[in-house]
Short mmCIF file of C-alpha atoms in Angstrom, two decimals:
data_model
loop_
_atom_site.label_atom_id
_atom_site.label_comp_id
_atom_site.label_asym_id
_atom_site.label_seq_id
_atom_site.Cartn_x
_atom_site.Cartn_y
_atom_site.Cartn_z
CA UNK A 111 -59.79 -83.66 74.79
CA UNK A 112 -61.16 -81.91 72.12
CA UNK A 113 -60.00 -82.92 68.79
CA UNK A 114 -56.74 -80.79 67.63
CA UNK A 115 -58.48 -79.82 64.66
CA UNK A 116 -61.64 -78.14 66.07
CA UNK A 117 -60.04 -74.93 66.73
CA UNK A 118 -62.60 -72.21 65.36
CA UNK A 119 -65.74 -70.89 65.27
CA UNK A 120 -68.49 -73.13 65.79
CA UNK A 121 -71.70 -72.35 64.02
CA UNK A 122 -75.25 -74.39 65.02
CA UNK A 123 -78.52 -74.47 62.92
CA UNK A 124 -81.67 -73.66 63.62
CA UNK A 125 -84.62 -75.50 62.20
CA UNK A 126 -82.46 -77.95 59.91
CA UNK A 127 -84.77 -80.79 61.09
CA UNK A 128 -88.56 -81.27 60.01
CA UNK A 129 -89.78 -81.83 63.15
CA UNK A 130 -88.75 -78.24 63.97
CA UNK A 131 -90.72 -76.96 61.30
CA UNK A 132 -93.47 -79.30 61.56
CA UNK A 133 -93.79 -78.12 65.38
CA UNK A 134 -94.07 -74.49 64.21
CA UNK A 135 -96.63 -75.19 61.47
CA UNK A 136 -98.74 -72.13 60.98
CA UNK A 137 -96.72 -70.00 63.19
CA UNK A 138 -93.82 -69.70 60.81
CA UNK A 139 -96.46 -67.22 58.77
CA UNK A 140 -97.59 -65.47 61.97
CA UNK A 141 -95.75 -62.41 63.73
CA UNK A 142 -93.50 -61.83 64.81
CA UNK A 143 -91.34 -64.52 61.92
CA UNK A 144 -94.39 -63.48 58.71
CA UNK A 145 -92.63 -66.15 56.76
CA UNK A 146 -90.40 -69.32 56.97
CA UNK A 147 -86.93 -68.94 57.12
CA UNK A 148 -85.10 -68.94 53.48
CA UNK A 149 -82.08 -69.15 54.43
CA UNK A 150 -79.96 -71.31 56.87
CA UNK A 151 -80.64 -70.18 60.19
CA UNK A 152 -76.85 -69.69 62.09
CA UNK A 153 -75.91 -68.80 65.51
CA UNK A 154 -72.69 -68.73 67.27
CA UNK A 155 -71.79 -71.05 70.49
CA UNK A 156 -68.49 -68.63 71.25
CA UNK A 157 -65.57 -70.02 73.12
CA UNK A 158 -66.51 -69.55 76.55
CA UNK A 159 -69.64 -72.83 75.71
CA UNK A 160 -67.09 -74.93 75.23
CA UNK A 161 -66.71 -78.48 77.32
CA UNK A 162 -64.53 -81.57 77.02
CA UNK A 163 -65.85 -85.14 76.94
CA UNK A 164 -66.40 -86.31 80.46
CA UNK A 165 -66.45 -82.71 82.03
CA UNK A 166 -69.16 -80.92 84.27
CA UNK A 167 -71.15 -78.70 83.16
CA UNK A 168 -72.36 -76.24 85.56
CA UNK A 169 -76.29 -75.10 85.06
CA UNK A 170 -78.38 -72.18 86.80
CA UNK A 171 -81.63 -74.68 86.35
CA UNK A 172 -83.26 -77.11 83.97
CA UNK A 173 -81.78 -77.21 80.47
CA UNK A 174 -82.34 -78.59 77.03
CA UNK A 175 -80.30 -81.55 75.41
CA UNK A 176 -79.14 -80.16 72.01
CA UNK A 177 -77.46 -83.85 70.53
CA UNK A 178 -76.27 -83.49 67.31
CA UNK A 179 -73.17 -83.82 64.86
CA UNK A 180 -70.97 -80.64 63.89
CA UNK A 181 -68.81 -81.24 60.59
CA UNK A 182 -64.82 -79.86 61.60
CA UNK A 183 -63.53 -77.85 58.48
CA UNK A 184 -60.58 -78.50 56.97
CA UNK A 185 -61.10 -76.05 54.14
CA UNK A 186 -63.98 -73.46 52.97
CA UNK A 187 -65.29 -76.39 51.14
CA UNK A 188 -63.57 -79.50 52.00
CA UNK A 189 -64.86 -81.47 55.62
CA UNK A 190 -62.28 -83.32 57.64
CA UNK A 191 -64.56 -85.08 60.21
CA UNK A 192 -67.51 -84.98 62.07
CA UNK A 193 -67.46 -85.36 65.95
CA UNK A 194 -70.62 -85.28 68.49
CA UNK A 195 -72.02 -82.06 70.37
CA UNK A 196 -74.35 -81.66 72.89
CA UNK A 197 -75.67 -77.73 72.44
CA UNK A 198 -77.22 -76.79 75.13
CA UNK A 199 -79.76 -74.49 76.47
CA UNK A 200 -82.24 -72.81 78.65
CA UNK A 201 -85.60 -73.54 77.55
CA UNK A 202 -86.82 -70.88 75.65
CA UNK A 203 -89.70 -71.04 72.96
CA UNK A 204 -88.87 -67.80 70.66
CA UNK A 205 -86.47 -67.83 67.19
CA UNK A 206 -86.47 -64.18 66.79
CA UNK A 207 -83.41 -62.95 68.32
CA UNK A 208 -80.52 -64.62 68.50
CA UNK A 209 -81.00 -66.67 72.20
CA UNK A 210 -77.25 -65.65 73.38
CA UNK A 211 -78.56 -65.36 77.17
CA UNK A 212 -79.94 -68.82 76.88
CA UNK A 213 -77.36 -70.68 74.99
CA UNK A 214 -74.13 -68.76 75.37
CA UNK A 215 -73.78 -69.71 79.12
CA UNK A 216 -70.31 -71.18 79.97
CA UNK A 217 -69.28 -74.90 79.51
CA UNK A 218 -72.93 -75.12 77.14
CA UNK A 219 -71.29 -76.62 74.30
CA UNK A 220 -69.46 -80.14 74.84
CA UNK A 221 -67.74 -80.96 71.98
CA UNK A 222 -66.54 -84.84 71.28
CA UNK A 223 -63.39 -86.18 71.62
CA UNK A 224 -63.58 -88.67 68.86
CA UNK A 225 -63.38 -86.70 65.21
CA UNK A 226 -63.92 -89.32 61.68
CA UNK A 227 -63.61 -88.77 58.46
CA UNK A 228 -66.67 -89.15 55.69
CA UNK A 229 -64.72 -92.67 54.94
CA UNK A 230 -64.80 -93.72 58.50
CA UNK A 231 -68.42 -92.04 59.98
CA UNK A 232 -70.67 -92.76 56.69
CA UNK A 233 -73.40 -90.46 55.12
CA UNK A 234 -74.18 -88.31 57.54
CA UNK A 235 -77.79 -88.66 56.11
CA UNK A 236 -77.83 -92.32 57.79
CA UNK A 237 -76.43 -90.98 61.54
CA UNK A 238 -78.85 -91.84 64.32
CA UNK A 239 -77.97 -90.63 67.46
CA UNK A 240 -79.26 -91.72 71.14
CA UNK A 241 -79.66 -89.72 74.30
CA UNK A 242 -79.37 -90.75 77.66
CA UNK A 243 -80.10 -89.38 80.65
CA UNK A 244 -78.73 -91.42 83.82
CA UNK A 245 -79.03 -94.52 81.49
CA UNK A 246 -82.42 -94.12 80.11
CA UNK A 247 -82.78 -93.57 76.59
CA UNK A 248 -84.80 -90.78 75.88
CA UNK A 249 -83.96 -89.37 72.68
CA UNK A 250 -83.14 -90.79 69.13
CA UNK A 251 -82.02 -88.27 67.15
CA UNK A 252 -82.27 -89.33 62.91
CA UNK A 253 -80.42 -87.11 60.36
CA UNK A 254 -82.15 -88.58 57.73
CA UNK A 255 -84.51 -86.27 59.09
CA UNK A 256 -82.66 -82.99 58.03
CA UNK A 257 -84.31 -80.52 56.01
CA UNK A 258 -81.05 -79.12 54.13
CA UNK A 259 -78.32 -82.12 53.93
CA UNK A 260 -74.77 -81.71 55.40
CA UNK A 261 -73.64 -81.57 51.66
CA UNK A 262 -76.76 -79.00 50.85
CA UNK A 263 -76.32 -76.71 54.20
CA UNK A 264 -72.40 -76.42 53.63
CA UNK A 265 -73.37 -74.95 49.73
CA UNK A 266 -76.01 -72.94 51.19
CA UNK A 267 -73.93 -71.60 54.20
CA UNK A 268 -71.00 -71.05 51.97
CA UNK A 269 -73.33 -68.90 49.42
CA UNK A 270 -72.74 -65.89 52.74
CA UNK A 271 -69.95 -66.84 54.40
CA UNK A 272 -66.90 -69.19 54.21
CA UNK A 273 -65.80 -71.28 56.79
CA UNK A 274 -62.34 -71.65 57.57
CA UNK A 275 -59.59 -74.49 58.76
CA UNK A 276 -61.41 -75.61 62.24
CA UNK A 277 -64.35 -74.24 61.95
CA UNK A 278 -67.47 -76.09 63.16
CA UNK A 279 -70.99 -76.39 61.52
CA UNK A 280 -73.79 -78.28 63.73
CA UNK A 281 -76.18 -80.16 61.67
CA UNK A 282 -79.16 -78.89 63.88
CA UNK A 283 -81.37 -80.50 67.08
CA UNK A 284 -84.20 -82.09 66.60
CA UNK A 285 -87.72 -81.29 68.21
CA UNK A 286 -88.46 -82.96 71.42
CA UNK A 287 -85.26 -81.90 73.41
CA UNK A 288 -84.40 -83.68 76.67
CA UNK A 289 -83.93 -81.70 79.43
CA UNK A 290 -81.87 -82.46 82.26
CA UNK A 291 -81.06 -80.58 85.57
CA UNK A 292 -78.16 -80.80 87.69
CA UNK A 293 -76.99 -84.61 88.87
CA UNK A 294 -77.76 -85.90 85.50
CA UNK A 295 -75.66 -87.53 83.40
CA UNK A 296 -76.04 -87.11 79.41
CA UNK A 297 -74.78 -89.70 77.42
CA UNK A 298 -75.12 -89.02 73.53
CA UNK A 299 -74.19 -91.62 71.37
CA UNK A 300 -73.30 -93.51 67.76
CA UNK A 301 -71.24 -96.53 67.11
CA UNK A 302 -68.73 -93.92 64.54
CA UNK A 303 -68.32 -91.22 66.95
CA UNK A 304 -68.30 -93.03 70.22
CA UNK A 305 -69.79 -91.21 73.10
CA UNK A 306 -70.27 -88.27 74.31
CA UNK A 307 -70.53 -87.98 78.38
CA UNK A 308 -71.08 -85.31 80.38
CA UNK A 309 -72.53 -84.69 84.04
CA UNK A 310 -74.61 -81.27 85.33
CA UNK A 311 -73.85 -79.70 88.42
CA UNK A 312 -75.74 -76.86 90.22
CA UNK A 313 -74.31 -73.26 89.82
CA UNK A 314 -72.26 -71.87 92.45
CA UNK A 315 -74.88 -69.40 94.09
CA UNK B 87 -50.49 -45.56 73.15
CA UNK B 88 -52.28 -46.68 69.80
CA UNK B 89 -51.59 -50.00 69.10
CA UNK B 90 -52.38 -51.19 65.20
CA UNK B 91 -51.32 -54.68 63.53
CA UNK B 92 -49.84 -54.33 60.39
CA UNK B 93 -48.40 -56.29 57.13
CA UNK B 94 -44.90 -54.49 56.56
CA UNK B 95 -43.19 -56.33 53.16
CA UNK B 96 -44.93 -59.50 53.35
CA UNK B 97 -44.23 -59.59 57.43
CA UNK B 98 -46.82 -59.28 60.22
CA UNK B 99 -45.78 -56.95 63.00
CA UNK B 100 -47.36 -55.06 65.91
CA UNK B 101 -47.03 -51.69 65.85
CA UNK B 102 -47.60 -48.64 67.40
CA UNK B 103 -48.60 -44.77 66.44
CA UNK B 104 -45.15 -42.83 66.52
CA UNK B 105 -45.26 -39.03 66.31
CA UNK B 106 -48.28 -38.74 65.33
CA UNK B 107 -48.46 -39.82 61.79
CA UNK B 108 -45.71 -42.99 61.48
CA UNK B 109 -45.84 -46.33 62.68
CA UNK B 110 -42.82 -47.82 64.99
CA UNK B 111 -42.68 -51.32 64.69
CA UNK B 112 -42.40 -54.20 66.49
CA UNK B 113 -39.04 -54.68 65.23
CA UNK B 114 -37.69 -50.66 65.35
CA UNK B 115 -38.57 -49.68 61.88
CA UNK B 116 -40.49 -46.63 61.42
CA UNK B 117 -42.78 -46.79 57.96
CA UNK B 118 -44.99 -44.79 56.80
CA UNK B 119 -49.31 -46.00 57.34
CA UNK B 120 -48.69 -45.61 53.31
CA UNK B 121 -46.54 -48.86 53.07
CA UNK B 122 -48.80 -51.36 55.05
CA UNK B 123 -51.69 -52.83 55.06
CA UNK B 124 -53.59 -52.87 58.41
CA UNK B 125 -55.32 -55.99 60.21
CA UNK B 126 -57.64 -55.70 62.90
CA UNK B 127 -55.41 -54.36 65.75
CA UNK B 128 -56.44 -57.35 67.81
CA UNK B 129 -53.82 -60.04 68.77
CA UNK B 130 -54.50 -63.48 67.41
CA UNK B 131 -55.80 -66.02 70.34
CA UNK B 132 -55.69 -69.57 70.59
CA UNK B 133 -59.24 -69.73 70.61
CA UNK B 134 -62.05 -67.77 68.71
CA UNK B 135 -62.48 -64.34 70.47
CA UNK B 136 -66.11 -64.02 71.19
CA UNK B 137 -67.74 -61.04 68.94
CA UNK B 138 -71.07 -59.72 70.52
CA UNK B 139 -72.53 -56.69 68.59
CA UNK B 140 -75.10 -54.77 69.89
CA UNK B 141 -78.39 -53.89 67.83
CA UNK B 142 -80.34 -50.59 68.30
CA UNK B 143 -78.43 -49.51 71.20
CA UNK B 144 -78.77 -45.67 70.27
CA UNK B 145 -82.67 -44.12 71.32
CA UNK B 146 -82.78 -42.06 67.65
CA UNK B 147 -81.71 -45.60 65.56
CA UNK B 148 -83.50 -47.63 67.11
CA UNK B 149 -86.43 -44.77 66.33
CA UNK B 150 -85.21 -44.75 63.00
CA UNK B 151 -86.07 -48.47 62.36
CA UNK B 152 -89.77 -48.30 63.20
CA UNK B 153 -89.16 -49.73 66.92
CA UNK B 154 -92.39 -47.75 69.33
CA UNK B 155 -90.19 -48.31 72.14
CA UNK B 156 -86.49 -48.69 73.14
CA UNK B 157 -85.07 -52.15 74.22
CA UNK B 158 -85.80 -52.93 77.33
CA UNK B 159 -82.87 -55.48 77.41
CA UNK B 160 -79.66 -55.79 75.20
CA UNK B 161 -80.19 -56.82 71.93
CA UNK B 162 -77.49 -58.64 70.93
CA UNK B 163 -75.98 -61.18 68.10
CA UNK B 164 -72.71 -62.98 67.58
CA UNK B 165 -70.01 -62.69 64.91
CA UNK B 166 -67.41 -65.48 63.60
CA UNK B 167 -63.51 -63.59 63.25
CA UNK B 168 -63.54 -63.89 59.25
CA UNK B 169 -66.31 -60.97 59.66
CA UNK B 170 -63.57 -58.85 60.35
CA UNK B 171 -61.05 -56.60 58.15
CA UNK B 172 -58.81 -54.04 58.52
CA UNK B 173 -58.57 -50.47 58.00
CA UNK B 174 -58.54 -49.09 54.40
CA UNK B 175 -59.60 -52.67 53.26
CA UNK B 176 -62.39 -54.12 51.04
CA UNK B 177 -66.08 -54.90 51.98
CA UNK B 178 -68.17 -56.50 48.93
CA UNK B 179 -71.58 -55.46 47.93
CA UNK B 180 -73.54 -58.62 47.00
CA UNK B 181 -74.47 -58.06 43.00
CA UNK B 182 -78.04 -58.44 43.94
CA UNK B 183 -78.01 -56.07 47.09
CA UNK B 184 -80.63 -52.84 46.86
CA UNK B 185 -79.79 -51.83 50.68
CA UNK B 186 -75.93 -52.22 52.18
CA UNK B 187 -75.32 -49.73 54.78
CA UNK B 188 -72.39 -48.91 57.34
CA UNK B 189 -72.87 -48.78 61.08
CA UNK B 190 -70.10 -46.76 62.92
CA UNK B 191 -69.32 -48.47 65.99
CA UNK B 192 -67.57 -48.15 68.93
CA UNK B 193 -65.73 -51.20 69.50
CA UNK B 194 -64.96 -52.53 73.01
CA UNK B 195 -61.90 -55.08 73.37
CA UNK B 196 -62.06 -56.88 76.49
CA UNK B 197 -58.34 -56.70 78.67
CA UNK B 198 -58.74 -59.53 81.60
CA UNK B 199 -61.70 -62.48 82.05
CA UNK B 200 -64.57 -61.28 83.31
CA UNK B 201 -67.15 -63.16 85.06
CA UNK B 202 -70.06 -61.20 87.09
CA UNK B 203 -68.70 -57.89 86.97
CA UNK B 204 -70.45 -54.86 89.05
CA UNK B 205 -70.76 -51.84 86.60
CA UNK B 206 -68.55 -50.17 89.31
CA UNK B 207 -65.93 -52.60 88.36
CA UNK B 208 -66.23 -52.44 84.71
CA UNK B 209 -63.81 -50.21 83.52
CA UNK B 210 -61.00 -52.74 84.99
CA UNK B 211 -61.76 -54.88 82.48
CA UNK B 212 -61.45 -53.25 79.98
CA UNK B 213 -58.29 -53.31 77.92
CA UNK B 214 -59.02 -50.45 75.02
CA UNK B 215 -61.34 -49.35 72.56
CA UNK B 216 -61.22 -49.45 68.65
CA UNK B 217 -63.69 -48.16 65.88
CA UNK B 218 -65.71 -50.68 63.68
CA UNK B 219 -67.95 -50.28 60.88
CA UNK B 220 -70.65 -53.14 61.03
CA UNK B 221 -72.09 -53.40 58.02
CA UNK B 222 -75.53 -55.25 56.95
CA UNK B 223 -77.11 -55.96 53.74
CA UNK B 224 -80.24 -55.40 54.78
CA UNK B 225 -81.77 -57.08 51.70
CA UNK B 226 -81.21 -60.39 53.14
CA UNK B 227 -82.85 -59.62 56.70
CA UNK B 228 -85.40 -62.81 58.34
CA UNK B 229 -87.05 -62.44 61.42
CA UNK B 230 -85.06 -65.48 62.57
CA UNK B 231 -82.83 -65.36 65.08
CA UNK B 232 -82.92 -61.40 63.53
CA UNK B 233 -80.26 -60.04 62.80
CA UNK B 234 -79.35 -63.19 61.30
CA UNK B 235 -76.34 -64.23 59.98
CA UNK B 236 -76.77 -63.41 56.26
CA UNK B 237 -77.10 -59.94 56.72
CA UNK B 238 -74.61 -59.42 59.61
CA UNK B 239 -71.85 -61.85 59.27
CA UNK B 240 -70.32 -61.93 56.05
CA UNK B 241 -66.82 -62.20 55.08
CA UNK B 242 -64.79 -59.08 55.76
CA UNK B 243 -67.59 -56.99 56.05
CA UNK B 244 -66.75 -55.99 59.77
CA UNK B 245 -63.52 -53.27 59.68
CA UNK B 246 -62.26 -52.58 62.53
CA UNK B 247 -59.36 -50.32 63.03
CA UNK B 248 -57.20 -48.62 62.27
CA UNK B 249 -56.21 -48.18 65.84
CA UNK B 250 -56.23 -50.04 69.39
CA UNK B 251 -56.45 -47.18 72.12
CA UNK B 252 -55.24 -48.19 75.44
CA UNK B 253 -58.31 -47.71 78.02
CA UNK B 254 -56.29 -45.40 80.18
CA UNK B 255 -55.63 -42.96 77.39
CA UNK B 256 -59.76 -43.03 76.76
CA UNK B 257 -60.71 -41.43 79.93
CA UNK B 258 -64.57 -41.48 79.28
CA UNK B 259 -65.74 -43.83 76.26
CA UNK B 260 -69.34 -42.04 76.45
CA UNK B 261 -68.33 -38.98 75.92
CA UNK B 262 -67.16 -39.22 72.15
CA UNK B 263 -68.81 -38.00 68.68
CA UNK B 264 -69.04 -40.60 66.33
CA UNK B 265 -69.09 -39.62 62.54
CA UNK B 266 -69.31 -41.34 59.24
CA UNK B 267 -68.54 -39.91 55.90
CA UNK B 268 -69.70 -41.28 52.61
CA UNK B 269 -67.00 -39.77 49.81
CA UNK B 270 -66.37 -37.50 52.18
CA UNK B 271 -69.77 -36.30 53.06
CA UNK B 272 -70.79 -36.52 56.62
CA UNK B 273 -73.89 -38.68 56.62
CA UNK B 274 -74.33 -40.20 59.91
CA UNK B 275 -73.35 -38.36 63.51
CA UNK B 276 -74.02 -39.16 66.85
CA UNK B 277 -72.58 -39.31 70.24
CA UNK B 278 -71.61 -42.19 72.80
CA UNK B 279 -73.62 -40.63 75.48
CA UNK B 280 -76.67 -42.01 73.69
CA UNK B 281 -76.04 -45.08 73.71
CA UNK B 282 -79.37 -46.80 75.68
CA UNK B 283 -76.95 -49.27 77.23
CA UNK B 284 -73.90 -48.04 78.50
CA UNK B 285 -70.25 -49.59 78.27
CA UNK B 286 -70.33 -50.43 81.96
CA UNK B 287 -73.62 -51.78 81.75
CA UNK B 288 -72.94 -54.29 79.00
CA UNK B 289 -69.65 -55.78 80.47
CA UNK B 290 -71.31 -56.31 84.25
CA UNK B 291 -75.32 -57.32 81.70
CA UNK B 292 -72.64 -59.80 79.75
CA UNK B 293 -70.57 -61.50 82.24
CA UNK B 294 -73.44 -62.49 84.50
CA UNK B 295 -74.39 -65.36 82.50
CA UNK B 296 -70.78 -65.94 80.58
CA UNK B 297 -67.56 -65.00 80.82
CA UNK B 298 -65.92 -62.64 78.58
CA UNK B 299 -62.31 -63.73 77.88
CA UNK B 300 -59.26 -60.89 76.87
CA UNK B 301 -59.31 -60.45 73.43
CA UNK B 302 -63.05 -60.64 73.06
CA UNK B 303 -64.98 -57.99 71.81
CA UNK B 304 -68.17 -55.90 72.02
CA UNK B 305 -69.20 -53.94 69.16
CA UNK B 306 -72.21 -51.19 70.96
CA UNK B 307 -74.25 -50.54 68.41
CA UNK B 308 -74.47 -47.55 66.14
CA UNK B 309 -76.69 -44.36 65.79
CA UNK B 310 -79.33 -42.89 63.56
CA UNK B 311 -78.31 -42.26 59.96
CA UNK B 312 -77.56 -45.24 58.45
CA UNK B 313 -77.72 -44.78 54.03
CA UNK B 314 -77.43 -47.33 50.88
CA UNK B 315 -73.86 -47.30 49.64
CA UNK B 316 -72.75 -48.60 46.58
CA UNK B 317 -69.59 -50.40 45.14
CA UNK B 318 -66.98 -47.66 44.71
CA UNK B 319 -68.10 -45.58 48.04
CA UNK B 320 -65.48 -44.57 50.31
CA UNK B 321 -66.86 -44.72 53.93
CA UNK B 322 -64.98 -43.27 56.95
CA UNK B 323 -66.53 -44.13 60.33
CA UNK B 324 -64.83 -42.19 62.72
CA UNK B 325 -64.78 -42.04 66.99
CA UNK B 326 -63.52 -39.02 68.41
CA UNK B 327 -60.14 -39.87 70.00
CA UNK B 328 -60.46 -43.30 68.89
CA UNK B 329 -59.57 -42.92 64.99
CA UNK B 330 -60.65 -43.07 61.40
CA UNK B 331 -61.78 -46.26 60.18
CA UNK B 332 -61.85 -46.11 56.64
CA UNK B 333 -63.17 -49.07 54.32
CA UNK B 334 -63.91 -49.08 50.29
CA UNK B 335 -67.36 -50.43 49.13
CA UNK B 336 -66.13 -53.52 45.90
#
């Protein structure tokens, strides 16, 4: 189940990690970008992404693990929890449009079932998240990695937009995304937010 | 039928165009458009309707903003719902903004779930069509994840309105004049058969890789003439058949 809060829209972040940044290097300057991002970068994963805990996921071919931690509004400003996502995606190596073909496919958004408050999860700037794939660890994801905070990317989001009673904001995903293919099973995990399983299937032709 | 949601002395209700000029609503009353103020026409749904807007989908705009060649593919960005406002409602110019302009749009609400669709088929999906003015502050414009979010998704700054037209009563959507008037000066006109990527084409291009759900929406892009408005500008962005979206710049 998803929690009853998360009810709205759920925003992700591009390049909200260092390693994202650090991976671009001299590129950020270069066509077609010319300059680093100033703002937060923001995308929508609409409805239609969204999975349960412990659901399938159905995939056209490999895809990219996007582990990371959304904050659940309660108000513009105030959070009521965080809970686990894995945002996924095709592989694709361009951040000038918005990648909706690539990340807006149905079921590529599972969403965790387990949502805590700041009191109960921590600093968010102390998470560490691990990947699995089939058992293996292959990922640890560190938000004391993040380029803007949660605190700091809330303020700076908010400065454009507000964000309403269930709406979700996703921290980022670090560089170095697992990719999985259909018969895998992704585990994403962190002792606050418990774990977040799901298992890839092959498309219906 | 013309289908509009309204707030009628403090109470939402659905409503409907009645002679012309009133609205009948849900509960009988007929009221003058005078003595409500409009929402989106768009039924609330239990879960966020999916907002895909279309960017230089017109051949002369997307000439107009220095591009050598059209799209060869859709280009296309997502909205959250607090982007949108109702007819004869308020859009904010940010105090530091040197270039906020309209886009008249002709908004597509999806009617039943659609997942690979044949253009053939496309039109069954479809549940009616509404007007939207999509506006950007082009100040704020990165070249990542372009049109990003700064410029394109800010709080009420997506009207939509005032109208919902039933599909059937919209025979041919490309095959309307689109108009928008700045204090009531025409300053951008254009015509849905234009558009580089069709109606029919989007809904079968969409719902091969997701499915679009009832409610959802496709906003398909606007043509050349887009101008700087400032705080205090009346703009009217208007679809033949469709209605008069009007919006004031604050």
């Amino acid at each position: 189940m998803i929690p009853e809060m998360a009810r709205g829209t759920v925003y992700g972040t591009l390049m909200n990690f260092k390693g994202e940044l650090d991976a671009l290097g001299a590129k950020m300057n270069a066509a077609p970008y010319n300059a680093p991002p100033k703002a937060p970068v923001l995308y929508v994963k609409p409805a239609n992404t969204w999975s349960e805990n412990n659901a399938t996921i159905a995939v056209p071919g490999e895809v990219e693990i996007g582990a990371t931690v959304a904050m659940v509004m309660k108000s513009a400003r105030e959070i009521a929890g965080y809970v686990l996502m894995n945002d996924l995606s095709l592989p694709q190596d361009s951040f000038y449009r918005p990648p909706v073909k690539f990340n807006c496919l149905d079921g590529f958004l599972a969403i965790g079932e387990r949502m805590r408050s700041r009191n109960e999860a921590g600093d968010p700037a102390v998470f560490k998240l691990e990947v699995r794939i089939n058992g293996s660890l292959c990922q640890t994801v560190r938000f004391s990695q993040l380029v803007r905070s949660a605190d700091q990317l809330l303020a700076d989001v908010s400065e454009f937009m507000t964000l309403g009673p269930g709406d979700m904001l996703m921290l980022g995903v670090d560089v170095g995304r697992p990719r999985a293919k259909a018969g895998d099973r992704i585990d994403i995990s962190m002792p606050a937010l418990g774990t977040l399983t799901n298992t890839l299937v092959a498309e219906a032709a | 039928m013309k289908h509009a949601r309204v707030v009628y002395q403090g109470v939402v209700h659905a409503a409907t165009e009645k002679d012309g000029w009133r609205l009948l609503l849900d509960d009988g009353q007929l009221v003058s458009p005078d003595a409500v103020t409009w929402l989106p026409p768009l039924k609330p749904l239990e879960k966020p309707r999916t907002i895909l807007a279309l960017g230089l989908n017109y051949a002369d705009h997307a000439k107009e903003l220095a591009f050598k060649a059209p799209p060869k593919e859709p280009l296309v960005f997502l909205k959250g719902e607090r982007a949108l406002n109702g007819h004869r409602q308020f859009t904010q110019r940010p105090a530091d903004a040197t270039f906020m302009h309209y886009e008249c749009e002709l908004a597509v609400v999806i009617g039943r779930a659609a997942k690979k669709v044949k253009r053939d088929d496309a039109y069954d999906f479809i549940a009616g069509y509404t007007a939207a003015n999509d506006y950007a502050i082009r100040d704020y414009l990165e070249n990542w994840y372009r049109p990003n979010l700064r410029v394109k998704n800010r709080d009420g700054a997506t009207p939509l309105g005032p109208w919902l037209v039933d599909a059937r009563d919209i025979p041919n959507p490309m095959n309307l004049a689109l108009k928008t008037t700045v204090n009531g000066q025409v300053t951008q006109s254009g015509h849905t058969k234009d558009m580089i990527f069709d109606v029919p084409f989007l809904v079968e291009y969409f719902s091969s890789f997701m499915t679009l759900n009832p409610g959802d929406l496709i906003l398909t892009g606007t043509p050349d003439g887009v101008v700087d408005c400032q705080a205090g500008d009346v703009v009217v962005t208007e679809i033949e058949g469709i209605g008069a979206l009007m919006n004031t710049i604050s």
